[in-house]
Amino acid sequence: MQRLTGIGASPGVVAGRAVVLMQREQVLRYRVPAARVEKEIARINASRDLTRHQLAEIRNSVNQRHGADLASIFDAQLLMLDDRKLVQRAADMVRDQHVNAAWAVHRTFEELSGVFDDIADEYLRERKGDIADLAGRLKMNLRRGAATPRELMRELDEASVLIADELPPSIAAQIDWTKVRGFATDAGSRTYHTAILARSLGVPAVVGLQHATSVVQPGQAVAVDGDNGELILDPSEEIVTRARVHVDDGAPPPGAQGEAPGPAVTIDGLQLRLDANIEFPDDLAAARYAGAEGIGLYRSEFLLMGGVRSWGVATADEEEQYGIYRQMLEGMAPGPVTIRTFDMDKEGGGMRGLRLSLLKPDIFRRQLRALLRASRHGSLRILFPFVTDVQELQQARQLLKSAAAEVGLSDDDLAKVPVGAMIEVPAAAYTADLIAREANFLTIGTNDLIQYSLAVDRSDARVSQLYKPLHPAILRMVVMVRRAASRAKIPVSLCGEMASDPLVLALLVGLGLREFSMTPAAIPLARRLLQEMRSDDLRAVARRVFRMSTVEEIEAELERNIVVGQRG
Ligand code: PEP
Ligand code: MG
């Protein structure tokens, strides 16, 4: 038994197996049961194959455009990819230590770059950049289809305790706290946002441990003692028993789910709509359980992810799609289901979303026909992703109209299906008034809006500290879109991750937004917190924030003025 001392941020004692999240590097480390080891290794191999394919394509195009000299950089990466010291070593690590694939790849590359640091030759030392590049690509490919820590954590089989370097509130708010019983972080103080959240959720937590993530092994038995501010490794039977009493004391499960659907209402009676973002039809149950009024965003491209995420592979046929859409509409009735057409990112570079659909009319038509046929079975809203200009939207509506004629849907019935545009590119935000004329609703996708406005790749851990939802540019664009929608008298919602951070959500309400869509797990907490707030207070805070010029000032203002989770 070993004790690490930190700050008790939320009371109670829980025990379980450790899962380690390196949030800064976006990599989760957990123990893989023996039966899953081969599957984990297969994921590494699949990532290597996809990486090889991508590198070969890049190599060929560089070769054509810029000549063999430059292309040789990618030859070198291709060679490294097949070097036994890399991918093979990561696979061995999974087999020997039973750690997950992403962690094994991460560690292998970390070890290797350490070796490069000690090389005297400057040219060779510089190759470290290539290694990091290759590692980044392998990790990115491993993450496909399991992009967020929440999704990764869904893979966990048993109740666990989360050990993280840091845990931003937006991530914490999305975690399924019935599976993750408590957490401990290297970072943080008692006023750490996430600590406040933990108290509100009734999840025991210790923060400010400084180096727990480097001491704790994945799968190790640990106990979080939030009463005494300790993280106990290999806890005694007595501590585990004490933890069990806490878990079984008849308290409602953390996260207070199983709620009745309906708007969240602030103290002074302002009604706010909380819908769910989902990726799989199975998530519908979680959305209902969380009390979502409807589905604000169904990312339909997940239907296409049969292994490699590309067009042509495993494209669901019309019948299959119709069945799935119909089932979702019936399952959520009478609540609306917003189905976003495929938002595939074919080869990066911006060829994605509606642009790509318009380039692939056969695939697009098949989806539109399936959607329109299903529309007879519930309350469907169709949402087009990545709209960049009005013309694209006009073209899409035209295709929708002809698909309706093909499946025998009358003009009247077609008019009952609201058609919306995602506003997630700065060009769309700046022309939201024009787009609003062609749409029945707008949905602000801040995940992409942030990355394209701040020029920060959302999937690249190296620039993650520059990814700032509270940047004044983002807040201004959100307000601009809200105004455009209200002038056009159409609804507008916001479905980016930022809405699942309760402080940010409160600000967005103050800025005038009334409809949100978020991951189901974040809904109960959002509802509870909004119910404790007054809309005029939020408006006053938002007015002050809107005049501020730095993210730091804005964050400080929110922390000072929006008090969350006092009841816990
Ligand atoms: C967004 O961009 O904010 C969004 C909700 O869509 P996605 O995360 O699927 O790109
Ligand atoms: Mg998006």
Coordinates of C-alpha atoms and ligand atoms in Angstrom, one line a residue:
M1 CA 0.0 0.0 0.0
Q2 CA 1.3 3.4 -0.9
R3 CA -0.3 6.8 -0.3
L4 CA 0.0 9.9 -2.5
T5 CA -1.2 13.1 -0.9
G6 CA -3.1 15.8 -2.7
I7 CA -6.1 18.0 -2.0
G8 CA -9.5 16.5 -1.2
A9 CA -11.7 18.1 -3.8
S10 CA -14.9 16.1 -3.4
P11 CA -15.7 13.9 -0.4
G12 CA -16.2 10.1 -0.3
V13 CA -14.1 7.1 -0.8
V14 CA -14.1 4.8 -3.9
A15 CA -11.9 2.0 -5.1
G16 CA -11.4 0.4 -8.4
R17 CA -8.9 -0.3 -11.2
A18 CA -7.0 2.7 -12.5
V19 CA -7.4 4.1 -15.9
V20 CA -4.8 6.7 -16.8
L21 CA -5.6 9.6 -19.0
M22 CA -2.9 11.8 -20.4
Q23 CA -5.2 14.6 -21.4
R24 CA -2.5 16.9 -22.6
E25 CA -1.3 14.3 -25.1
Q26 CA -4.8 13.0 -25.7
V27 CA -3.9 9.5 -24.8
L28 CA -5.6 7.1 -22.5
R29 CA -3.8 4.3 -20.7
Y30 CA -5.7 1.4 -19.4
R31 CA -5.3 -2.3 -18.8
V32 CA -6.5 -4.6 -21.5
P33 CA -7.9 -7.9 -20.4
A34 CA -6.0 -10.9 -21.7
A35 CA -8.9 -11.8 -24.0
R36 CA -8.7 -8.5 -25.7
V37 CA -5.0 -8.3 -26.3
E38 CA -5.1 -9.7 -29.8
K39 CA -7.9 -7.3 -30.8
E40 CA -5.8 -4.4 -29.5
I41 CA -2.8 -5.6 -31.5
A42 CA -5.0 -5.9 -34.6
R43 CA -5.9 -2.2 -34.1
I44 CA -2.2 -1.3 -34.2
N45 CA -1.8 -3.3 -37.4
A46 CA -4.8 -1.7 -38.9
S47 CA -3.5 1.8 -38.0
R48 CA -0.1 0.9 -39.6
D49 CA -1.8 -0.3 -42.8
L50 CA -3.8 2.8 -43.1
T51 CA -0.8 5.0 -42.3
R52 CA 1.2 3.1 -45.0
H53 CA -1.5 3.8 -47.5
Q54 CA -1.7 7.5 -46.6
L55 CA 2.0 7.9 -46.7
A56 CA 2.3 6.2 -50.0
E57 CA -0.3 8.6 -51.4
I58 CA 1.4 11.6 -50.0
R59 CA 4.7 10.4 -51.2
N60 CA 3.4 10.0 -54.8
S61 CA 1.8 13.3 -54.9
V62 CA 4.9 15.1 -53.5
N63 CA 7.0 13.2 -56.0
Q64 CA 4.8 14.3 -58.9
R65 CA 4.6 17.9 -57.8
H66 CA 8.0 18.6 -56.2
G67 CA 10.3 15.8 -57.2
A68 CA 12.0 12.9 -55.6
D69 CA 14.2 14.8 -53.2
L70 CA 11.2 16.0 -51.1
A71 CA 9.4 12.7 -51.6
S72 CA 12.3 10.9 -49.9
I73 CA 11.1 12.3 -46.6
F74 CA 8.1 10.1 -46.9
D75 CA 10.2 7.1 -48.1
A76 CA 12.0 7.5 -44.8
Q77 CA 8.8 7.5 -42.9
L78 CA 7.6 4.4 -44.7
L79 CA 10.8 2.6 -43.8
M80 CA 10.5 3.6 -40.2
L81 CA 6.9 2.3 -40.2
D82 CA 8.2 -1.1 -40.9
D83 CA 11.1 -1.0 -38.6
R84 CA 10.8 -3.6 -35.8
K85 CA 11.7 -1.0 -33.2
L86 CA 8.5 0.9 -33.8
V87 CA 5.2 -0.7 -34.6
Q88 CA 6.3 -4.2 -33.7
R89 CA 7.7 -2.9 -30.4
A90 CA 4.3 -1.3 -29.6
A91 CA 2.6 -4.5 -30.3
D92 CA 5.0 -6.4 -28.0
M93 CA 4.2 -3.8 -25.3
V94 CA 0.5 -4.6 -25.6
R95 CA 1.2 -8.3 -25.4
D96 CA 3.7 -8.1 -22.5
Q97 CA 2.1 -5.4 -20.4
H98 CA -1.5 -5.6 -21.4
V99 CA -1.8 -1.9 -22.1
N100 CA -4.0 -0.4 -24.7
A101 CA -2.8 0.3 -28.3
A102 CA -2.7 4.1 -28.2
W103 CA -0.7 4.1 -25.1
A104 CA 1.8 1.5 -26.4
V105 CA 2.3 3.6 -29.6
H106 CA 2.7 6.7 -27.5
R107 CA 5.3 5.2 -25.2
T108 CA 7.3 3.5 -27.9
F109 CA 7.7 6.8 -29.8
E110 CA 8.5 8.6 -26.5
E111 CA 11.3 6.1 -25.8
L112 CA 12.7 6.4 -29.3
S113 CA 12.7 10.2 -29.4
G114 CA 14.7 10.1 -26.1
V115 CA 17.3 8.1 -27.9
F116 CA 17.5 10.7 -30.7
D117 CA 18.0 13.5 -28.1
D118 CA 21.4 11.9 -27.2
I119 CA 22.7 11.8 -30.8
A120 CA 25.5 14.2 -31.5
D121 CA 25.0 14.5 -35.2
E122 CA 22.6 17.4 -35.8
Y123 CA 21.1 16.0 -39.0
L124 CA 20.2 12.7 -37.4
R125 CA 18.9 14.5 -34.3
E126 CA 16.6 16.5 -36.5
R127 CA 15.0 13.2 -37.7
K128 CA 13.1 13.3 -34.4
G129 CA 10.6 15.5 -36.1
D130 CA 9.9 12.8 -38.7
I131 CA 9.4 10.3 -35.9
A132 CA 6.9 12.6 -34.1
D133 CA 5.1 13.1 -37.4
L134 CA 4.8 9.4 -37.9
A135 CA 3.7 8.8 -34.3
G136 CA 1.1 11.5 -34.6
R137 CA -0.3 9.9 -37.8
L138 CA -0.4 6.4 -36.2
K139 CA -2.2 7.8 -33.2
M140 CA -4.6 9.8 -35.3
N141 CA -5.5 6.7 -37.3
L142 CA -5.9 4.7 -34.1
R143 CA -8.3 7.2 -32.8
R144 CA -10.6 7.0 -35.8
G145 CA -14.0 6.1 -34.6
A146 CA -13.0 6.6 -31.0
A147 CA -12.1 10.2 -31.0
T148 CA -12.8 11.5 -27.6
P149 CA -11.8 10.3 -24.1
R150 CA -15.5 9.7 -23.5
E151 CA -15.7 7.3 -26.4
L152 CA -12.5 5.6 -25.4
M153 CA -13.8 5.2 -21.9
R154 CA -16.9 3.5 -23.2
E155 CA -14.6 0.6 -24.0
L156 CA -13.9 0.0 -20.3
D157 CA -15.5 -3.1 -18.9
E158 CA -15.4 -2.6 -15.2
A159 CA -15.9 0.2 -12.8
S160 CA -12.8 2.2 -12.7
V161 CA -11.0 5.1 -11.1
L162 CA -9.7 7.8 -13.5
I163 CA -6.2 9.1 -12.9
A164 CA -5.5 12.1 -15.2
D165 CA -2.8 14.7 -15.7
E166 CA -5.7 17.2 -16.0
L167 CA -9.4 16.9 -16.5
P168 CA -11.1 19.9 -18.2
P169 CA -14.7 20.4 -17.1
S170 CA -16.0 19.8 -20.6
I171 CA -14.4 16.3 -20.6
A172 CA -15.5 15.6 -17.0
A173 CA -19.0 16.6 -17.8
Q174 CA -19.2 14.0 -20.5
I175 CA -17.9 11.0 -18.6
D176 CA -20.3 8.3 -17.6
W177 CA -19.8 8.5 -13.9
T178 CA -21.7 5.3 -13.3
K179 CA -18.6 3.5 -14.8
V180 CA -15.9 5.8 -13.6
R181 CA -16.4 6.0 -9.8
G182 CA -14.0 8.7 -8.9
F183 CA -10.9 10.6 -10.1
A184 CA -7.6 11.9 -9.2
T185 CA -5.6 14.5 -11.1
D186 CA -2.0 15.8 -11.1
A187 CA -3.2 19.3 -11.7
G188 CA -5.7 21.4 -9.8
S189 CA -6.7 23.0 -6.6
R190 CA -10.0 23.1 -4.6
T191 CA -11.4 25.7 -6.9
Y192 CA -10.4 23.8 -10.0
H193 CA -13.6 23.8 -12.1
T194 CA -13.6 20.1 -12.3
A195 CA -13.4 19.8 -8.5
I196 CA -16.5 22.0 -8.3
L197 CA -18.2 19.7 -10.8
A198 CA -17.2 16.6 -8.9
R199 CA -18.8 17.9 -5.8
S200 CA -21.9 18.6 -7.7
L201 CA -22.0 15.1 -9.1
G202 CA -21.1 13.5 -5.8
V203 CA -18.0 11.9 -7.3
P204 CA -15.1 11.5 -4.9
A205 CA -12.0 13.3 -6.1
V206 CA -8.5 14.2 -5.2
V207 CA -6.6 16.9 -7.1
G208 CA -3.2 18.5 -7.1
L209 CA -1.3 15.2 -6.9
Q210 CA 1.4 16.4 -9.3
H211 CA 2.7 13.1 -10.6
A212 CA 0.1 10.4 -9.9
T213 CA -0.1 9.6 -13.7
S214 CA 3.6 8.6 -13.7
V215 CA 3.3 6.5 -10.5
V216 CA 0.1 4.6 -11.1
Q217 CA 0.1 1.6 -13.4
P218 CA -3.0 1.0 -15.6
G219 CA -5.2 -1.7 -14.0
Q220 CA -3.6 -1.2 -10.6
A221 CA -6.0 -1.3 -7.7
V222 CA -6.4 2.2 -6.3
A223 CA -8.7 4.1 -3.9
V224 CA -9.5 7.7 -4.0
D225 CA -10.1 9.1 -0.5
G226 CA -11.7 12.5 -1.1
D227 CA -12.2 13.0 2.6
N228 CA -8.5 12.9 3.4
G229 CA -7.1 14.1 0.1
E230 CA -5.3 10.8 -0.6
L231 CA -4.8 8.5 -3.5
I232 CA -4.0 5.0 -2.1
L233 CA -2.3 2.5 -4.3
D234 CA -3.0 -1.2 -3.7
P235 CA -5.4 -0.3 -0.8
S236 CA -6.0 -2.6 2.1
E237 CA -9.2 -4.7 2.4
E238 CA -10.4 -2.3 5.1
I239 CA -10.2 0.7 2.7
V240 CA -11.9 -1.3 -0.1
T241 CA -14.7 -2.2 2.3
R242 CA -15.1 1.4 3.3
A243 CA -15.3 2.4 -0.4
R244 CA -17.9 -0.2 -1.0
V245 CA -20.2 1.2 1.7
H246 CA -19.9 4.6 0.0
V247 CA -20.9 3.2 -3.4
D248 CA -23.8 1.1 -2.0
D249 CA -25.2 3.5 0.5
G250 CA -28.4 3.9 -1.5
A251 CA -27.6 7.2 -3.0
P252 CA -28.9 7.8 -6.5
P253 CA -26.2 6.9 -9.1
P254 CA -23.8 9.8 -9.7
G255 CA -25.0 12.0 -12.6
A256 CA -28.7 11.7 -11.5
Q257 CA -29.9 10.2 -14.8
G258 CA -33.2 8.7 -15.7
E259 CA -34.8 12.1 -15.9
A260 CA -38.1 13.1 -17.5
P261 CA -37.6 15.0 -20.8
G262 CA -38.5 18.6 -21.0
P263 CA -36.9 22.0 -21.1
A264 CA -34.4 23.1 -18.4
V265 CA -35.9 26.1 -16.7
T266 CA -33.9 28.8 -14.9
I267 CA -35.1 30.1 -11.5
D268 CA -36.8 33.0 -13.3
G269 CA -38.6 30.8 -15.8
L270 CA -36.5 31.0 -18.9
Q271 CA -36.9 27.7 -20.9
L272 CA -33.9 26.1 -22.5
R273 CA -33.9 23.2 -24.8
L274 CA -31.4 20.4 -24.2
D275 CA -31.0 17.9 -27.0
A276 CA -28.5 15.1 -27.5
N277 CA -25.6 14.6 -29.8
I278 CA -25.3 10.9 -30.8
E279 CA -23.0 8.9 -33.0
F280 CA -24.7 5.5 -33.0
P281 CA -28.4 4.5 -33.1
D282 CA -27.9 2.6 -29.9
D283 CA -27.1 6.0 -28.2
L284 CA -30.8 6.8 -28.4
A285 CA -31.4 5.0 -25.1
A286 CA -28.8 7.1 -23.4
A287 CA -30.3 10.2 -24.8
R288 CA -33.8 9.3 -23.6
Y289 CA -32.4 8.3 -20.2
A290 CA -30.6 11.6 -19.8
G291 CA -33.9 13.4 -20.5
A292 CA -33.0 14.9 -23.9
E293 CA -36.0 16.5 -25.6
G294 CA -34.8 15.3 -29.0
I295 CA -31.7 14.5 -31.0
G296 CA -30.0 17.7 -31.9
L297 CA -27.3 16.0 -33.9
Y298 CA -27.0 12.5 -35.2
R299 CA -23.6 12.2 -36.9
S300 CA -24.7 9.8 -39.6
E301 CA -21.2 9.3 -41.1
F302 CA -20.6 6.8 -38.3
L303 CA -22.8 4.5 -40.3
L304 CA -20.0 4.3 -42.9
M305 CA -17.3 3.4 -40.5
G306 CA -16.7 -0.2 -41.3
G307 CA -13.1 -0.3 -40.5
V308 CA -11.4 2.2 -42.8
R309 CA -13.3 5.5 -42.8
S310 CA -13.7 6.2 -46.5
W311 CA -16.3 6.5 -49.2
G312 CA -16.8 3.4 -51.2
V313 CA -16.2 1.1 -48.2
A314 CA -19.2 -0.1 -46.3
T315 CA -21.4 2.6 -47.6
A316 CA -24.8 1.7 -46.1
D317 CA -27.3 1.1 -48.8
E318 CA -30.7 2.8 -49.0
E319 CA -32.8 0.1 -47.4
E320 CA -30.3 -0.3 -44.5
Q321 CA -30.3 3.5 -44.0
Y322 CA -34.0 3.8 -44.2
G323 CA -34.4 1.1 -41.5
I324 CA -32.0 2.8 -39.2
Y325 CA -33.4 6.3 -39.6
R326 CA -37.0 5.0 -39.2
Q327 CA -36.1 3.2 -36.0
M328 CA -34.5 6.3 -34.6
L329 CA -37.5 8.5 -35.4
E330 CA -39.9 6.0 -33.9
G331 CA -37.6 5.5 -30.9
M332 CA -37.4 9.2 -30.1
A333 CA -41.0 10.1 -30.9
P334 CA -42.6 12.6 -30.3
G335 CA -39.2 14.3 -30.0
P336 CA -37.5 15.4 -33.2
V337 CA -34.4 13.7 -34.6
T338 CA -31.9 15.9 -36.4
I339 CA -30.0 13.7 -38.8
R340 CA -26.9 15.3 -40.3
T341 CA -26.0 14.0 -43.7
F342 CA -22.6 12.4 -44.0
D343 CA -19.8 14.6 -42.8
M344 CA -16.9 12.7 -44.1
D345 CA -13.4 14.1 -44.2
K346 CA -12.1 12.3 -47.3
E347 CA -8.5 13.4 -47.4
G348 CA -8.3 16.4 -45.2
G349 CA -7.7 19.7 -46.9
G350 CA -11.4 20.8 -46.5
M351 CA -13.0 18.3 -48.9
R352 CA -15.7 17.1 -46.5
G353 CA -19.3 17.6 -45.4
L354 CA -21.8 19.0 -47.9
R355 CA -19.0 19.7 -50.4
L356 CA -18.1 16.1 -50.6
S357 CA -21.7 15.0 -50.7
L358 CA -22.3 17.3 -53.7
L359 CA -19.4 15.7 -55.5
K360 CA -20.8 12.2 -54.9
P361 CA -24.4 12.6 -56.0
D362 CA -25.1 8.9 -56.0
I363 CA -24.2 8.4 -52.4
F364 CA -25.9 11.7 -51.4
R365 CA -29.1 10.9 -53.3
R366 CA -29.3 7.5 -51.6
Q367 CA -29.1 9.1 -48.2
L368 CA -31.6 11.8 -49.0
R369 CA -34.1 9.2 -50.4
A370 CA -33.7 7.1 -47.2
L371 CA -34.2 10.1 -45.0
L372 CA -37.3 11.3 -46.9
R373 CA -38.9 7.8 -46.8
A374 CA -38.2 7.6 -43.1
S375 CA -39.6 11.1 -42.5
R376 CA -43.1 9.6 -42.6
H377 CA -42.4 7.8 -39.3
G378 CA -41.6 10.6 -36.9
S379 CA -40.3 14.1 -36.6
L380 CA -37.3 14.4 -38.8
R381 CA -35.0 17.4 -39.3
I382 CA -32.3 17.2 -42.0
L383 CA -29.0 19.0 -41.3
F384 CA -26.3 19.7 -43.8
P385 CA -22.8 19.9 -42.5
F386 CA -19.9 22.1 -43.4
V387 CA -22.0 24.6 -45.4
T388 CA -19.6 27.3 -46.8
D389 CA -21.9 29.3 -49.0
V390 CA -25.5 29.8 -50.0
Q391 CA -25.1 28.1 -53.4
E392 CA -24.2 24.8 -51.8
L393 CA -27.3 24.9 -49.7
Q394 CA -29.4 25.8 -52.7
Q395 CA -27.9 22.8 -54.7
A396 CA -28.6 20.5 -51.7
R397 CA -32.2 21.6 -51.4
Q398 CA -32.6 21.1 -55.1
L399 CA -31.4 17.5 -54.8
L400 CA -33.6 17.0 -51.8
K401 CA -36.6 18.2 -53.9
S402 CA -35.9 15.7 -56.7
A403 CA -35.3 12.9 -54.2
A404 CA -38.7 13.7 -52.7
A405 CA -40.3 13.4 -56.1
E406 CA -38.6 10.1 -56.7
V407 CA -39.9 8.6 -53.4
G408 CA -43.4 10.0 -53.9
L409 CA -43.3 12.6 -51.1
S410 CA -45.6 15.5 -51.8
D411 CA -44.5 19.1 -51.6
D412 CA -46.6 19.6 -48.5
D413 CA -44.9 16.6 -46.8
L414 CA -41.5 17.8 -47.9
A415 CA -42.2 21.2 -46.4
K416 CA -42.8 19.6 -43.1
V417 CA -39.2 18.4 -42.9
P418 CA -37.1 21.3 -41.6
V419 CA -33.8 21.6 -43.4
G420 CA -30.9 23.2 -41.5
A421 CA -27.4 24.3 -42.1
M422 CA -24.4 23.8 -39.8
I423 CA -22.6 27.0 -39.2
E424 CA -19.1 25.7 -38.5
V425 CA -16.9 27.6 -40.9
P426 CA -16.1 31.3 -40.5
A427 CA -17.4 32.1 -44.0
A428 CA -20.8 30.6 -42.9
A429 CA -20.8 32.6 -39.7
Y430 CA -20.2 35.8 -41.5
T431 CA -22.9 35.1 -44.0
A432 CA -25.3 33.5 -41.5
D433 CA -28.0 36.1 -42.6
L434 CA -27.7 35.0 -46.2
I435 CA -27.7 31.3 -45.3
A436 CA -30.7 31.8 -42.9
R437 CA -32.8 32.8 -45.9
E438 CA -32.3 29.3 -47.4
A439 CA -32.6 27.3 -44.2
N440 CA -35.3 26.4 -41.7
F441 CA -32.9 26.3 -38.8
L442 CA -29.2 26.9 -38.0
T443 CA -26.9 24.8 -35.8
I444 CA -23.6 26.3 -34.7
G445 CA -20.9 23.7 -34.7
T446 CA -18.3 25.2 -32.5
N447 CA -15.9 22.3 -32.7
D448 CA -15.1 23.1 -36.3
L449 CA -15.8 26.8 -36.0
I450 CA -13.0 27.1 -33.4
Q451 CA -10.5 25.1 -35.4
Y452 CA -11.1 27.0 -38.6
S453 CA -11.3 30.5 -36.9
L454 CA -8.3 30.1 -34.6
A455 CA -6.3 28.1 -37.2
V456 CA -5.8 25.2 -34.7
D457 CA -6.2 21.6 -35.8
R458 CA -8.7 20.1 -33.3
S459 CA -7.1 16.7 -33.5
D460 CA -3.5 17.8 -33.0
A461 CA -2.4 17.5 -29.4
R462 CA 0.5 19.8 -30.0
V463 CA -1.7 22.8 -30.5
S464 CA -4.4 21.9 -28.1
Q465 CA -3.6 24.7 -25.7
L466 CA -4.4 27.1 -28.5
Y467 CA -7.9 25.7 -29.0
K468 CA -9.9 28.2 -27.1
P469 CA -13.7 28.1 -27.1
L470 CA -13.8 31.4 -25.1
H471 CA -11.8 33.3 -27.6
P472 CA -13.6 36.7 -28.3
A473 CA -13.7 35.8 -32.0
I474 CA -15.8 32.7 -31.2
L475 CA -18.1 34.5 -28.9
R476 CA -18.7 37.3 -31.5
M477 CA -19.4 34.8 -34.2
V478 CA -21.9 32.9 -32.0
V479 CA -23.7 36.2 -31.3
M480 CA -23.6 37.1 -35.0
V481 CA -25.3 33.8 -35.9
R482 CA -27.8 34.1 -33.1
R483 CA -28.8 37.5 -34.4
A484 CA -29.0 36.4 -38.0
A485 CA -31.3 33.5 -37.0
S486 CA -33.6 35.7 -34.9
R487 CA -33.9 38.3 -37.7
A488 CA -34.9 35.5 -40.1
K489 CA -37.2 34.1 -37.4
I490 CA -35.7 30.7 -37.5
P491 CA -34.4 28.6 -34.6
V492 CA -30.7 28.3 -33.8
S493 CA -29.0 25.8 -31.6
L494 CA -25.4 25.2 -30.6
C495 CA -24.0 21.6 -30.7
G496 CA -20.3 21.9 -30.2
E497 CA -18.5 20.3 -27.2
M498 CA -18.2 23.7 -25.5
A499 CA -21.9 23.5 -24.4
S500 CA -21.1 20.6 -22.1
D501 CA -18.9 22.8 -19.9
P502 CA -21.4 24.2 -17.5
L503 CA -19.6 27.5 -17.1
V504 CA -19.5 28.0 -20.8
L505 CA -23.1 26.9 -21.2
A506 CA -24.2 29.5 -18.6
L507 CA -22.3 32.2 -20.7
L508 CA -24.0 31.0 -23.9
V509 CA -27.4 31.4 -22.3
G510 CA -26.4 34.9 -21.2
L511 CA -25.4 35.6 -24.9
G512 CA -28.9 34.7 -25.9
L513 CA -28.8 31.1 -27.0
R514 CA -31.8 29.0 -26.0
E515 CA -31.2 25.6 -27.6
F516 CA -28.3 23.3 -27.1
S517 CA -27.3 19.8 -28.2
M518 CA -24.7 17.9 -26.2
T519 CA -23.5 14.5 -25.4
P520 CA -26.2 12.7 -23.4
A521 CA -24.0 12.2 -20.3
A522 CA -23.7 16.0 -20.0
I523 CA -27.4 16.7 -20.0
P524 CA -28.5 15.9 -16.5
L525 CA -25.8 18.1 -15.0
A526 CA -26.5 20.9 -17.5
R527 CA -30.2 20.8 -16.6
R528 CA -29.5 20.9 -12.8
L529 CA -27.1 23.8 -13.0
L530 CA -29.3 25.9 -15.3
Q531 CA -32.2 25.4 -12.9
E532 CA -30.1 27.1 -10.2
M533 CA -29.4 30.2 -12.3
R534 CA -31.1 33.4 -13.0
S535 CA -31.2 34.5 -16.7
D536 CA -30.7 38.2 -15.9
D537 CA -27.6 37.4 -13.9
L538 CA -26.3 35.4 -16.9
R539 CA -27.1 38.2 -19.3
A540 CA -25.2 40.7 -17.0
V541 CA -22.1 38.4 -16.9
A542 CA -22.3 37.9 -20.7
R543 CA -22.4 41.6 -21.3
R544 CA -19.2 42.1 -19.3
V545 CA -17.6 39.2 -21.0
F546 CA -18.4 40.4 -24.4
R547 CA -16.4 43.5 -23.8
M548 CA -13.3 41.6 -22.6
S549 CA -10.3 41.1 -24.9
T550 CA -8.5 38.0 -23.5
V551 CA -9.5 34.5 -22.8
E552 CA -7.9 34.8 -19.3
E553 CA -10.1 37.7 -18.3
I554 CA -13.2 35.9 -19.6
E555 CA -12.4 32.7 -17.7
A556 CA -11.7 34.7 -14.5
E557 CA -15.0 36.6 -14.9
L558 CA -17.0 33.3 -15.4
E559 CA -15.3 31.7 -12.4
R560 CA -16.0 34.6 -10.2
N561 CA -19.6 35.1 -11.2
I562 CA -21.1 31.8 -12.2
V563 CA -21.2 29.6 -9.2
V564 CA -22.0 26.0 -10.1
G565 CA -22.7 23.0 -8.0
Q566 CA -23.4 24.7 -4.7
R567 CA -26.0 22.3 -3.6
G568 CA -23.7 19.3 -3.6
Ligands
PEP1 C1 -19.0 20.8 -34.7 O1 -18.2 20.9 -35.6 O2 -19.1 21.5 -33.7 C2 -19.8 19.6 -34.6 C3 -20.8 19.4 -33.7 O3 -19.6 18.6 -35.5 P1 -18.5 17.5 -35.5 O4 -17.9 17.5 -34.1 O5 -19.1 16.2 -35.9 O6 -17.5 18.0 -36.5
MG2 MG -18.3 19.8 -37.4

